[in-house]
Structure formats: structure tokens, C-alpha cells
Short mmCIF file of C-alpha atoms and ligand atoms in Angstrom, two decimals:
data_model
loop_
_atom_site.label_atom_id
_atom_site.label_comp_id
_atom_site.label_asym_id
_atom_site.label_seq_id
_atom_site.Cartn_x
_atom_site.Cartn_y
_atom_site.Cartn_z
CA MET S 7 11.23 23.13 44.96
CA ALA S 8 12.90 24.09 41.69
CA TYR S 9 10.79 24.32 38.55
CA TYR S 10 11.42 21.59 35.97
CA PHE S 11 10.64 22.00 32.29
CA GLU S 12 8.96 18.81 31.18
CA GLU S 13 10.66 18.37 27.81
CA PRO S 14 14.41 18.09 27.28
CA ALA S 15 15.84 21.09 25.44
CA HIS S 16 16.56 20.27 21.81
CA THR S 17 18.64 21.92 19.15
CA PHE S 18 18.22 22.43 15.40
CA GLY S 19 20.08 19.28 14.34
CA GLU S 20 17.45 17.15 16.10
CA TYR S 21 14.59 18.33 13.90
CA LEU S 22 13.51 17.91 10.29
CA LEU S 23 10.72 19.46 8.25
CA VAL S 24 8.07 17.22 6.76
CA PRO S 25 6.99 18.43 3.30
CA GLY S 26 3.49 19.77 2.67
CA TYR S 27 1.50 20.14 -0.54
CA SER S 28 3.03 22.55 -3.03
CA SER S 29 1.03 23.98 -5.91
CA ASP S 30 2.48 24.96 -9.29
CA LYS S 31 2.70 28.58 -8.02
CA CYS S 32 5.05 27.41 -5.32
CA ILE S 33 8.37 28.09 -7.04
CA PRO S 34 11.46 29.71 -5.47
CA ALA S 35 11.14 32.81 -7.68
CA ASN S 36 7.76 33.56 -6.05
CA VAL S 37 9.03 33.30 -2.46
CA SER S 38 9.36 36.51 -0.44
CA LEU S 39 11.77 36.47 2.49
CA GLN S 40 10.66 39.85 3.81
CA THR S 41 10.22 39.87 7.56
CA PRO S 42 9.56 42.44 10.31
CA LEU S 43 12.59 43.74 12.24
CA VAL S 44 10.67 45.81 14.81
CA LYS S 45 7.34 45.58 16.57
CA PHE S 46 4.08 46.76 15.03
CA LYS S 47 0.39 46.92 15.85
CA LYS S 48 -2.13 44.59 14.23
CA GLY S 49 -3.18 46.00 10.87
CA GLU S 50 -0.15 48.34 10.66
CA GLU S 51 3.16 47.89 8.89
CA PRO S 52 6.44 47.55 10.85
CA LYS S 53 8.66 50.67 10.58
CA ILE S 54 11.61 48.54 9.49
CA LYS S 55 11.47 45.27 7.57
CA LEU S 56 14.34 43.07 6.46
CA ASN S 57 14.34 41.82 2.88
CA VAL S 58 16.11 38.64 3.98
CA PRO S 59 15.88 37.23 7.52
CA MET S 60 19.55 37.62 8.42
CA THR S 61 21.42 39.91 10.80
CA SER S 62 25.11 39.77 11.66
CA ALA S 63 26.18 39.37 15.27
CA ILE S 64 27.17 42.25 17.54
CA MET S 65 30.77 41.11 17.67
CA GLN S 66 34.25 42.55 17.08
CA ALA S 67 35.07 39.64 14.79
CA VAL S 68 31.93 40.05 12.69
CA SER S 69 30.17 43.38 12.32
CA ASN S 70 32.08 46.45 11.20
CA ASP S 71 31.11 48.91 8.47
CA THR S 72 32.41 46.72 5.64
CA MET S 73 30.23 43.81 6.80
CA ALA S 74 27.26 46.15 7.28
CA ILE S 75 27.48 47.44 3.71
CA ALA S 76 27.89 43.96 2.21
CA LEU S 77 24.94 42.56 4.16
CA ALA S 78 22.63 45.54 3.52
CA LYS S 79 23.34 45.05 -0.21
CA GLU S 80 21.86 41.56 0.13
CA GLY S 81 18.85 42.71 2.17
CA GLY S 82 19.92 42.07 5.80
CA VAL S 83 21.25 44.19 8.64
CA SER S 84 24.47 44.25 10.65
CA PHE S 85 24.65 45.41 14.22
CA ILE S 86 27.98 47.22 14.53
CA PHE S 87 29.79 45.91 17.61
CA GLY S 88 29.55 48.01 20.74
CA SER S 89 32.69 46.77 22.49
CA GLN S 90 34.69 49.72 21.19
CA SER S 91 34.79 53.43 21.98
CA ILE S 92 31.65 55.43 21.31
CA GLU S 93 33.55 57.53 18.76
CA SER S 94 34.83 54.62 16.70
CA GLN S 95 31.45 52.84 16.73
CA ALA S 96 29.70 56.04 15.63
CA GLU S 97 32.32 56.50 12.89
CA MET S 98 31.54 53.02 11.54
CA VAL S 99 27.83 53.84 11.49
CA THR S 100 28.58 57.12 9.68
CA ARG S 101 30.65 55.28 7.08
CA VAL S 102 27.74 52.96 6.33
CA LYS S 103 25.27 55.83 6.09
CA ASN S 104 27.62 57.86 3.86
CA TYR S 105 28.43 54.94 1.63
CA LYS S 106 27.33 55.32 -1.91
CA SER S 107 27.43 52.15 -3.92
CA GLY S 108 30.36 52.36 -6.31
CA PHE S 109 31.69 55.54 -4.69
CA VAL S 110 34.91 54.55 -2.97
CA ASN S 111 36.82 56.45 -0.30
CA SER S 112 40.39 56.52 -1.47
CA ASP S 113 42.63 54.22 0.60
CA SER S 114 45.91 55.03 -1.18
CA ASN S 115 46.72 58.67 -0.71
CA ILE S 116 50.03 60.41 -1.18
CA LYS S 117 51.53 63.90 -1.00
CA PRO S 118 53.20 65.71 -3.91
CA THR S 119 56.52 65.03 -2.17
CA THR S 120 55.98 61.26 -1.73
CA THR S 121 58.82 59.39 -3.44
CA LEU S 122 58.57 56.61 -6.01
CA GLY S 123 60.07 54.22 -3.44
CA GLU S 124 57.27 55.04 -0.99
CA ILE S 125 54.67 54.71 -3.74
CA LEU S 126 55.87 51.20 -4.61
CA GLU S 127 55.76 50.22 -0.94
CA LEU S 128 52.18 51.51 -0.62
CA LYS S 129 51.17 49.67 -3.76
CA ASP S 130 52.51 46.42 -2.29
CA LYS S 131 50.60 47.02 0.92
CA THR S 132 47.19 47.90 -0.55
CA GLY S 133 47.39 46.13 -3.88
CA HIS S 134 46.07 49.32 -5.51
CA SER S 135 48.05 51.08 -8.21
CA THR S 136 45.85 54.19 -8.56
CA MET S 137 46.76 56.80 -5.94
CA ALA S 138 45.27 60.18 -5.26
CA VAL S 139 47.79 62.97 -4.70
CA THR S 140 46.36 65.46 -2.22
CA ASP S 141 48.01 68.54 -0.70
CA ASP S 142 48.15 66.92 2.75
CA GLY S 143 48.28 63.26 1.72
CA THR S 144 44.83 62.45 3.19
CA ALA S 145 41.74 60.90 1.56
CA THR S 146 39.89 64.22 1.81
CA GLY S 147 42.69 66.68 1.07
CA LYS S 148 42.78 69.07 -1.92
CA LEU S 149 43.25 66.95 -5.04
CA VAL S 150 46.40 67.99 -6.91
CA GLY S 151 46.95 64.96 -9.16
CA ILE S 152 46.77 61.21 -9.69
CA VAL S 153 49.51 58.60 -9.94
CA THR S 154 48.94 55.28 -11.66
CA SER S 155 51.48 52.66 -12.74
CA ARG S 156 51.38 54.25 -16.22
CA ASP S 157 53.02 57.39 -14.80
CA TYR S 158 56.36 55.84 -13.87
CA ARG S 159 58.95 53.45 -15.30
CA ILE S 160 60.93 51.84 -12.53
CA THR S 161 63.82 51.03 -14.87
CA ARG S 162 64.20 54.63 -16.02
CA MET S 163 63.58 56.51 -12.76
CA THR S 164 65.27 56.71 -9.40
CA LEU S 165 63.38 55.73 -6.26
CA ASP S 166 63.74 59.24 -4.84
CA ALA S 167 61.75 60.85 -7.70
CA GLN S 168 58.80 62.76 -6.23
CA ALA S 169 55.13 62.33 -7.21
CA LYS S 170 54.77 65.99 -8.25
CA ASP S 171 57.31 65.44 -11.06
CA PHE S 172 55.57 62.51 -12.73
CA MET S 173 51.88 62.53 -11.61
CA THR S 174 49.04 63.52 -13.92
CA PRO S 175 48.37 67.01 -12.55
CA PHE S 176 44.90 68.27 -11.61
CA ALA S 177 44.78 70.57 -14.67
CA LYS S 178 44.87 67.51 -16.95
CA LEU S 179 42.41 65.38 -14.96
CA ILE S 180 38.81 64.64 -15.82
CA TYR S 181 36.77 64.85 -12.61
CA ALA S 182 33.19 65.38 -11.48
CA ASP S 183 31.22 67.16 -8.78
CA ALA S 184 30.61 64.91 -5.75
CA GLU S 185 27.35 66.64 -4.84
CA THR S 186 25.57 66.37 -8.17
CA THR S 187 26.97 63.29 -9.92
CA ASN S 188 25.18 59.97 -9.55
CA LEU S 189 26.68 56.56 -10.26
CA SER S 190 25.27 56.18 -13.71
CA GLN S 191 26.54 59.66 -14.76
CA ALA S 192 29.96 58.81 -13.30
CA ASN S 193 30.01 55.58 -15.27
CA ASP S 194 29.05 57.42 -18.48
CA MET S 195 31.99 59.80 -17.97
CA ILE S 196 34.32 56.85 -17.41
CA TRP S 197 33.21 55.20 -20.65
CA ASP S 198 33.08 58.40 -22.74
CA ASN S 199 36.57 59.45 -21.68
CA LYS S 200 38.12 55.96 -21.60
CA LEU S 201 39.11 56.39 -17.96
CA ASN S 202 39.91 53.74 -15.39
CA MET S 203 38.91 55.98 -12.51
CA LEU S 204 36.94 59.17 -12.06
CA PRO S 205 37.68 61.36 -9.00
CA LEU S 206 34.75 63.22 -7.44
CA ILE S 207 35.55 66.45 -5.66
CA ASP S 208 33.68 69.10 -3.67
CA LYS S 209 33.49 72.81 -4.48
CA ASN S 210 36.84 73.40 -2.73
CA GLN S 211 38.58 70.81 -4.91
CA ARG S 212 38.78 68.41 -1.97
CA LEU S 213 38.65 64.72 -2.85
CA ARG S 214 35.41 62.98 -1.79
CA TYR S 215 35.23 59.71 -3.74
CA MET S 216 36.69 57.73 -6.59
CA VAL S 217 34.60 55.67 -9.02
CA PHE S 218 36.39 52.80 -10.76
CA ARG S 219 35.54 51.30 -14.14
CA LYS S 220 36.14 47.76 -12.88
CA ASP S 221 33.47 48.13 -10.17
CA TYR S 222 30.68 48.94 -12.58
CA THR S 223 29.20 45.47 -12.91
CA ASP S 224 29.41 44.92 -9.13
CA ASN S 225 27.42 48.02 -8.40
CA LYS S 226 24.41 47.58 -10.58
CA GLU S 227 21.36 47.85 -8.40
CA ASN S 228 20.62 44.90 -6.17
CA LYS S 229 16.89 44.45 -5.94
CA LEU S 230 16.93 43.16 -2.36
CA GLU S 231 19.22 45.86 -0.93
CA LEU S 232 17.97 47.33 2.33
CA ILE S 233 17.83 51.11 2.18
CA ASP S 234 16.22 53.89 4.20
CA CYS S 235 13.99 56.66 2.86
CA LYS S 236 17.08 58.60 1.76
CA LYS S 237 18.40 55.57 -0.15
CA ARG S 238 21.18 54.97 2.40
CA TYR S 239 21.94 51.49 3.69
CA VAL S 240 20.12 50.47 6.87
CA VAL S 241 22.47 49.75 9.78
CA GLY S 242 22.11 48.69 13.40
CA ALA S 243 24.38 49.12 16.41
CA GLY S 244 24.94 47.26 19.67
CA ILE S 245 24.66 49.07 22.99
CA ASN S 246 25.17 48.04 26.62
CA THR S 247 23.39 48.68 29.89
CA ARG S 248 26.12 51.03 31.21
CA ASP S 249 27.00 53.94 28.94
CA TYR S 250 23.73 54.29 26.98
CA ALA S 251 23.24 57.91 28.06
CA GLN S 252 26.34 58.84 26.02
CA ARG S 253 26.47 56.07 23.42
CA VAL S 254 22.88 56.18 22.19
CA PRO S 255 22.79 59.89 21.19
CA ALA S 256 26.13 59.50 19.37
CA LEU S 257 24.85 56.48 17.43
CA LEU S 258 21.57 58.16 16.58
CA LYS S 259 23.42 61.26 15.40
CA ALA S 260 25.59 59.06 13.19
CA GLY S 261 22.39 57.68 11.64
CA ALA S 262 21.89 54.24 13.24
CA ASP S 263 18.46 52.95 12.23
CA VAL S 264 18.06 50.42 15.02
CA LEU S 265 19.85 49.59 18.26
CA CYS S 266 20.14 46.38 20.24
CA ILE S 267 21.13 45.82 23.84
CA ASP S 268 23.91 43.27 23.65
CA SER S 269 23.89 41.03 26.67
CA SER S 270 24.34 37.36 27.39
CA GLU S 271 21.34 37.45 29.72
CA GLY S 272 18.41 39.77 29.06
CA PHE S 273 15.94 38.87 31.81
CA SER S 274 17.27 41.61 34.07
CA GLU S 275 16.33 44.96 35.49
CA TRP S 276 19.35 46.52 33.74
CA GLN S 277 17.60 45.99 30.41
CA SER S 278 14.29 47.51 31.51
CA ILE S 279 16.12 50.55 32.97
CA THR S 280 18.04 50.96 29.69
CA LEU S 281 14.93 50.64 27.49
CA LYS S 282 12.99 53.08 29.65
CA TYR S 283 15.79 55.65 29.64
CA ILE S 284 16.19 55.50 25.86
CA HIS S 285 12.47 55.78 25.12
CA GLU S 286 11.96 58.59 27.63
CA ASN S 287 15.01 60.63 26.65
CA PHE S 288 15.41 60.05 22.94
CA GLY S 289 11.85 59.26 21.85
CA GLU S 290 9.39 56.37 21.75
CA ASP S 291 10.21 56.01 18.08
CA ILE S 292 13.80 54.91 18.67
CA LYS S 293 13.96 51.22 17.83
CA VAL S 294 15.75 49.08 20.40
CA GLY S 295 15.98 45.30 20.51
CA ALA S 296 16.74 43.49 23.77
CA GLY S 297 17.81 40.05 24.98
CA ASN S 298 18.85 37.37 25.23
CA VAL S 299 16.14 35.22 26.75
CA VAL S 300 15.24 31.54 26.38
CA ASP S 301 11.74 31.18 27.77
CA ALA S 302 8.25 32.70 27.78
CA GLU S 303 8.78 34.50 31.09
CA GLY S 304 11.90 36.27 29.81
CA PHE S 305 10.05 37.25 26.62
CA ARG S 306 7.10 38.70 28.53
CA PHE S 307 9.43 40.72 30.75
CA LEU S 308 11.23 42.37 27.81
CA ALA S 309 7.99 42.85 25.87
CA GLU S 310 6.51 44.78 28.79
CA ALA S 311 9.76 46.72 29.21
CA GLY S 312 9.28 48.10 25.68
CA ALA S 313 11.66 46.04 23.51
CA ASP S 314 11.16 46.45 19.75
CA PHE S 315 12.41 42.94 19.03
CA ILE S 316 13.64 40.19 21.31
CA LYS S 317 16.67 37.98 20.84
CA VAL S 318 16.57 34.35 21.84
CA GLY S 319 19.53 32.17 22.77
CA ILE S 320 21.88 31.52 25.65
CA GLY S 321 24.93 29.35 25.36
CA GLY S 322 24.36 28.08 21.81
CA GLY S 323 26.89 30.32 20.06
CA SER S 324 29.77 28.48 18.39
CA ILE S 325 32.37 30.35 20.45
CA CYS S 326 30.26 30.40 23.62
CA ILE S 327 31.17 28.38 26.71
CA THR S 328 28.51 29.86 29.01
CA ARG S 329 26.76 26.50 29.44
CA GLU S 330 30.00 24.74 30.33
CA THR S 331 31.16 27.55 32.59
CA LYS S 332 27.99 28.49 34.40
CA GLY S 333 25.48 25.72 33.70
CA ILE S 334 23.02 28.23 32.23
CA GLY S 335 21.23 28.08 28.87
CA ARG S 336 18.75 26.08 26.83
CA GLY S 337 18.82 24.09 23.58
CA GLN S 338 18.30 26.66 20.84
CA ALA S 339 15.37 24.99 19.06
CA THR S 340 13.35 24.54 22.24
CA ALA S 341 14.10 28.11 23.31
CA VAL S 342 12.88 29.48 19.97
CA ILE S 343 9.72 27.34 19.98
CA ASP S 344 8.87 28.38 23.54
CA VAL S 345 9.50 32.10 22.95
CA ALA S 346 7.62 32.05 19.62
CA ARG S 347 4.57 30.69 21.42
CA ALA S 348 4.87 33.48 24.00
CA ARG S 349 5.12 36.06 21.20
CA ASP S 350 1.96 34.74 19.53
CA GLU S 351 0.11 34.73 22.84
CA TYR S 352 1.23 38.32 23.51
CA PHE S 353 0.03 39.30 20.03
CA ARG S 354 -3.39 37.72 20.59
CA GLU S 355 -3.70 39.53 23.93
CA THR S 356 -2.40 42.99 22.99
CA GLY S 357 -2.49 43.22 19.18
CA ILE S 358 1.26 44.02 19.28
CA TYR S 359 3.58 41.79 17.30
CA ILE S 360 7.16 41.71 18.64
CA PRO S 361 9.54 39.96 16.24
CA ILE S 362 11.93 37.41 17.70
CA CYS S 363 15.45 36.68 16.54
CA SER S 364 17.14 33.30 16.93
CA ASP S 365 20.69 34.21 17.94
CA GLY S 366 23.57 31.75 17.77
CA GLY S 367 24.03 28.09 17.01
CA ILE S 368 23.34 28.10 13.26
CA VAL S 369 25.73 25.53 11.82
CA HIS S 370 24.23 24.43 8.50
CA ASP S 371 22.26 26.59 6.07
CA TYR S 372 19.15 24.51 6.69
CA HIS S 373 19.25 25.43 10.40
CA MET S 374 18.18 28.94 9.36
CA THR S 375 15.13 27.50 7.62
CA LEU S 376 14.30 25.42 10.69
CA ALA S 377 14.65 28.50 12.94
CA LEU S 378 12.11 30.32 10.74
CA ALA S 379 9.76 27.33 10.73
CA MET S 380 9.93 27.25 14.53
CA GLY S 381 8.76 30.84 14.71
CA SER S 382 11.86 33.04 14.42
CA ASP S 383 11.24 36.19 12.43
CA PHE S 384 14.93 36.47 11.62
CA MET S 385 18.30 35.11 12.72
CA MET S 386 21.51 36.58 14.10
CA LEU S 387 24.69 34.86 12.97
CA GLY S 388 28.29 35.17 14.11
CA ARG S 389 30.38 32.21 12.92
CA TYR S 390 28.53 32.20 9.61
CA PHE S 391 29.54 35.76 8.67
CA SER S 392 32.99 35.62 10.30
CA ARG S 393 34.11 33.25 7.51
CA PHE S 394 33.65 35.78 4.72
CA ASP S 395 35.98 38.29 3.07
CA GLU S 396 33.99 41.14 4.60
CA SER S 397 34.51 40.20 8.26
CA PRO S 398 37.02 42.41 10.06
CA THR S 399 39.45 39.64 11.05
CA ASN S 400 42.72 38.27 9.68
CA LYS S 401 42.74 35.59 7.03
CA VAL S 402 45.49 33.10 7.83
CA ARG S 403 46.94 30.12 6.00
CA ILE S 404 47.56 27.00 8.06
CA ASN S 405 48.90 23.82 6.40
CA GLY S 406 47.79 25.09 3.00
CA THR S 407 44.21 25.91 4.03
CA TYR S 408 42.80 29.39 4.63
CA TYR S 409 41.00 30.27 7.86
CA LYS S 410 39.65 33.43 9.42
CA GLU S 411 39.94 34.34 13.07
CA TYR S 412 36.76 34.38 15.16
CA TRP S 413 36.50 35.12 18.88
CA GLY S 414 33.66 35.51 21.37
CA GLU S 415 32.71 38.75 23.05
CA GLY S 416 33.12 36.94 26.37
CA SER S 417 36.71 35.92 25.59
CA ASN S 418 39.75 37.62 27.05
CA ARG S 419 40.54 38.86 23.56
CA ALA S 420 37.32 40.91 23.26
CA ARG S 421 37.16 41.94 26.91
CA ASN S 422 33.53 42.97 26.52
CA TRP S 423 32.76 43.03 30.23
CA GLN S 424 29.54 45.06 29.66
CA ARG S 425 27.95 42.10 27.89
CA TYR S 426 28.25 40.02 31.04
CA ASP S 427 27.58 42.87 33.42
CA MET S 428 25.94 41.93 36.68
CA GLY S 429 26.38 45.38 38.17
CA GLY S 430 29.81 44.64 39.60
CA ASP S 431 33.37 45.69 38.79
CA LYS S 432 34.45 46.66 35.34
CA LYS S 433 36.25 43.42 34.58
CA LEU S 434 35.65 39.93 33.27
CA SER S 435 36.28 37.57 36.17
CA PHE S 436 36.12 34.47 33.98
CA GLU S 437 35.82 33.82 30.27
CA GLU S 438 32.52 32.80 28.64
CA GLY S 439 33.91 32.68 25.11
CA VAL S 440 36.85 31.28 23.16
CA ASP S 441 39.29 32.57 20.53
CA SER S 442 39.23 30.38 17.40
CA TYR S 443 39.66 29.89 13.65
CA VAL S 444 36.88 29.17 11.16
CA PRO S 445 37.31 27.91 7.59
CA TYR S 446 37.51 30.81 5.15
CA ALA S 447 34.49 30.78 2.83
CA GLY S 448 34.97 33.63 0.30
CA PRO S 449 32.63 36.53 -0.49
CA LEU S 450 29.44 37.14 1.51
CA LYS S 451 27.31 37.59 -1.60
CA ASP S 452 27.96 34.09 -2.96
CA ASN S 453 27.39 32.33 0.36
CA VAL S 454 24.26 34.27 1.31
CA GLY S 455 22.86 33.78 -2.19
CA LEU S 456 23.29 30.02 -1.94
CA ALA S 457 21.82 29.81 1.60
CA LEU S 458 18.78 31.83 0.56
CA SER S 459 18.14 29.73 -2.49
CA LYS S 460 18.10 26.60 -0.29
CA MET S 461 15.72 28.40 2.08
CA ARG S 462 13.32 29.35 -0.75
CA SER S 463 13.41 25.82 -2.10
CA THR S 464 12.58 24.23 1.28
CA MET S 465 9.77 26.73 1.82
CA CYS S 466 8.30 25.68 -1.53
CA ASN S 467 8.49 22.03 -0.45
CA CYS S 468 6.33 23.03 2.50
CA GLY S 469 3.90 24.96 0.28
CA ALA S 470 4.84 28.41 1.59
CA LEU S 471 5.58 31.63 -0.33
CA SER S 472 6.25 33.86 2.68
CA ILE S 473 7.84 33.43 6.10
CA LYS S 474 4.48 33.93 7.82
CA GLU S 475 2.84 31.27 5.68
CA PHE S 476 5.81 28.99 6.30
CA GLN S 477 5.41 29.35 10.07
CA GLU S 478 1.73 28.50 9.80
CA LYS S 479 2.18 25.51 7.50
CA ALA S 480 5.47 24.01 8.70
CA LYS S 481 5.35 20.48 10.10
CA LEU S 482 8.38 19.53 12.20
CA THR S 483 9.48 16.20 13.53
CA LEU S 484 12.14 15.24 16.06
CA VAL S 485 14.60 12.72 14.66
CA SER S 486 16.20 9.77 16.36
CA SER S 487 19.98 9.52 16.44
CA THR S 488 19.85 6.54 14.07
CA SER S 489 17.78 8.41 11.54
CA ILE S 490 20.32 11.27 11.63
CA VAL S 491 22.85 8.77 10.22
CA GLU S 492 20.34 7.89 7.49
CA GLY S 493 20.17 11.60 6.56
CA GLY S 494 23.75 11.85 5.27
CA SER S 495 25.25 9.76 2.49
CA HIS S 496 25.76 6.32 4.01
CA ASP S 497 26.91 2.84 3.10
CA VAL S 498 28.73 4.09 0.02
CA ILE S 499 32.39 4.99 -0.45
CA LEU S 500 32.71 8.55 -1.67
CA LYS S 501 34.77 8.85 -4.85
CA ASP S 502 36.78 11.83 -3.59
CA GLN S 503 38.20 9.57 -0.87
CA PHE S 504 40.08 7.60 -3.52
CA SER S 505 43.23 9.10 -4.94
CA HIS S 506 43.32 8.93 -8.73
CA GLU S 507 46.22 7.13 -10.37
P1 LIG H 9 27.29 31.76 16.34
O1 LIG H 9 26.52 32.31 15.18
O2 LIG H 9 26.94 30.35 16.68
O3 LIG H 9 28.77 31.94 16.18
O4 LIG H 9 26.84 32.61 17.63
C1 LIG H 9 26.94 34.01 17.68
C2 LIG H 9 26.29 34.50 18.94
O5 LIG H 9 27.00 34.01 20.10
C3 LIG H 9 26.30 36.00 19.13
O6 LIG H 9 25.32 36.67 18.39
C4 LIG H 9 26.11 36.14 20.62
O7 LIG H 9 24.77 36.04 21.02
C5 LIG H 9 26.84 34.93 21.16
N1 LIG H 9 28.18 35.26 21.69
C6 LIG H 9 29.05 36.22 21.31
N2 LIG H 9 30.15 36.11 22.07
C7 LIG H 9 29.92 35.09 22.89
C8 LIG H 9 30.82 34.59 23.92
O8 LIG H 9 31.97 34.99 24.02
N3 LIG H 9 30.34 33.69 24.73
N4 LIG H 9 28.73 34.55 22.64
#
């Protein structure tokens, strides 16, 4: 006879936290959101910790290098999507590792022979008026001059005038050495010489970076930023259970700090084969997360297979239709609670702590806090991050409102057949994800900042100054459907529903 779980599977919206005693030390400024990303032995420190408990989903519509840089600045980690060629994924990882805060790779590059007409077109396209003139017109060519809007007068010049005749030539430029100049020295040169932009070049006069005056305030050090021992941003990358023998060495060479097997269903031999191969061939020290699972048995299997962290969640993602399509999954809150118990039991037995990640289904900011209270060490979010400027998708305007595109890895658009691989043909026989729009929400920094301040505040209400303490002290209650109504504003007419005369 089939096995029946006794309790129904619940989700985050069905729970609330009940406050605990908070002392006068319990203030948001004293809360640490640091959390382990990878497994560690009792009494030792994890090799990688997050400064905030957030990771961005392994998805085409979410995690590219731009997202990874923005999130690492705030203390979290992105897993660059694996449903692309090995080369392009490795390039994204390289770009994150090479990124120097405030040091920009030029995106508007022209040749000495580029015409004024072409320059104006490029300016319209990128919105940038400062252009590097390089011998071959690339971002890393030999720097021969700079063109800014101060170098030309449209009313006095013809559109076929060439950059070489009106640019500021290299001989008149102030520039710096890319190898030896740090951000604060670059900023000093900008201020001392009243520049808007300082080009940084290598010993062969090839352009490496540009530093802009306007970026200065944005690039002051962020105290939560997540950096490695060489002060480079920490970045993760998704892998699959097919091409790991080629993909993993390329990602490691590019500098990926942590990998994660991206699969809709992790309780499978494919994952243990993949983990074993990676640890045997590339070293025990390579950090690889696995998943997804939704119960204690699945957790135990991946723990014994050597996973460095384990992702929890099947069918709860906002774009996911796995439950509707296949009748497989489990309410996200119940899955997290069950797996967290299994993790604690495993820790008591072996002295090895394997962090768990609640993946998918976060709708409101407070759901993240609930996921932590229920035992998650960190969360993975797709829809949440897809709404921000930094996600790789188009921003579109529909009926006067801005949206961003967001699609599942199991949709026909992503065609990520490896994620749903059951050892068969290389194709998706049916979709498990949808293609959608999400309301545009602005810059990542502002949104993450707000969500984290709510999280710190709730933790204080429960008397906790760290995630571990929060998990020990949290008291959770299921709520009835009637009391959910009580939780919102009710029995009042909101003023913004009246139009003003
Ligand atoms: P959400 O944050 O609710 O948007 O969920 C994101 C998660 O959904 C991902 O991290 C992944 O586990 C899952 N996903 C991604 N694609 C699909 C799909 O097409 N079904 N599901």
C-alpha cells in the first residue's frame, strides 16, 4: 500500500510567527544575517558563508553576470544559469570574477573612422555619450582617443565627419595604469583633473576599464558585500547531470566559487553519479549543492551522496506547473520543516551540518523570514529577482505599467531539457513551466534593503540576533482561513480607492 504522510502539506501563507521576549539589545542594527552556504563539521567554520540569506535562481530570466554582481554587492550569491553553452556560462562567471567595483568595461566603442551619424545612433542606443575610440573599435583595442558630446556640434558639422577629426586624441588624454590603480586613486585623479571619466589602460595602451565620476557615490564600499580571499565577488553556477565532465572544469577555471546541480527532482541516481564524479575528478574541496528534494528521505540520500548544500522545493515556483502537470510536489513550508528536521538529525548523528535552501514560492518579503524560522539556512528566489533592473530580461510597458519578462526553465522558451532529464531523449516532451510577466520593481539594492530590514525587525520581535538563534527561538502557528482575512486591512475603505475631486 502507498505511504501516506499524516499531515497535509502547507505553504508559507498558512503560517505566522508568534513573538517572543525581546531585550533592549534586540535591535535591528545588532542582527547578523550571516549564514552557512556549504557544509561544515561541528566546531569548524563553513568554507563559504553568505552575509545575507539570499541566492538568485539558476534561471535564464534571473541570473546572469549583472545580477550576480548586484547581489554579491548586497551580500548574497547568484547561480549563473546553466541552460546555455559552456563557453557563454564560463564567460559570465569570468566577468563577475574580473569585475572591479567602479571599473566599467566600455560598452560604447568606436573606430577612428566611425562617422558622426553612427556616433549619434550609438548614443541613442546605449544612452551613453562618452565613447572610447580604439584602433579596432573594440572594448579592449588600443586606445587612440575619446569622443564625448562636447567634441561635436551637430549644427556645425556634417554627419559624415569622422571621429579621428574631432575626438580628443590619446596624446591629450589623462589616463591611468589598469594594473596599479585602485578605485580611490582613480577617483582622486578624476577630481584633481576635473574629469568626467578616466580611462585605464594596460602597458600596450589597450583599453581595460573606464571609471566615471558619477559612479563614485555608488561604489563606496558596501559592508555586506560578499568577496573571496582575493577581494573578488563570490559567484555560483548551475550545472546539470549530463555534461558535467566538460562544464565543471570550464566553470572552475573561470573562477566559480560554488556549483549547484539544477534539477527539478534531486532524489535520483543521476545526482549521486554527478557528485561522485566531480569530487573524484576535480577534488573533494569543490563545493556542489544538489536538489531538489521535499522530504527527509531525499535529504538523506543527497547528504550521503556528498552534497555541500541541499535545495528544497518541488512545484512551488511561481512559474512552475509541475504539480498540475505531473501531480508531484509538496507544500513548501511542510517540505522545509521536514527536511530541516532531517538535517538536524543528520548533524546530531554525524557532526556534519549540511545547509538547506528553500527554493521557490516566496511571494511576500515575510515568507523569507518564515522560511528561515522553519529551518532554511538561506533561500533561492526567481520571481523576486526577475522584477529588478539587473535581471537579464526585457522591460515592457503594457497599458501604462512596466513589467519584466519571466519564464520557467521548464518552459518551451528556456528549453532546459537537462533540468527535467530522466535519462531519455534530449528534448522536453511536455512543459513544466510558463512564460510570463512580473511587475517591474526597480533596482535590486532598494528592494533587498527593504526586505532585509523587515527580516531583522521580525527577528528582533522573536528575540533573536542571528539566524541560528531565530531557528531555535521561533514559535510558529498555523492560521485559519478566517484569520488570514483578519491579517490584512479589513472593514475599512482605503482612501486611495476614492478619486480626489
Ligand atoms: P520562484 O522564486 O517562486 O519564482 O521560483 C523559482 C524556482 O522555481 C527556481 O529556483 C526553480 O527551482 C523553479 N523553477 C524554475 N523553472 C521552473 C519551471 O519551469 N517549472 N521551475
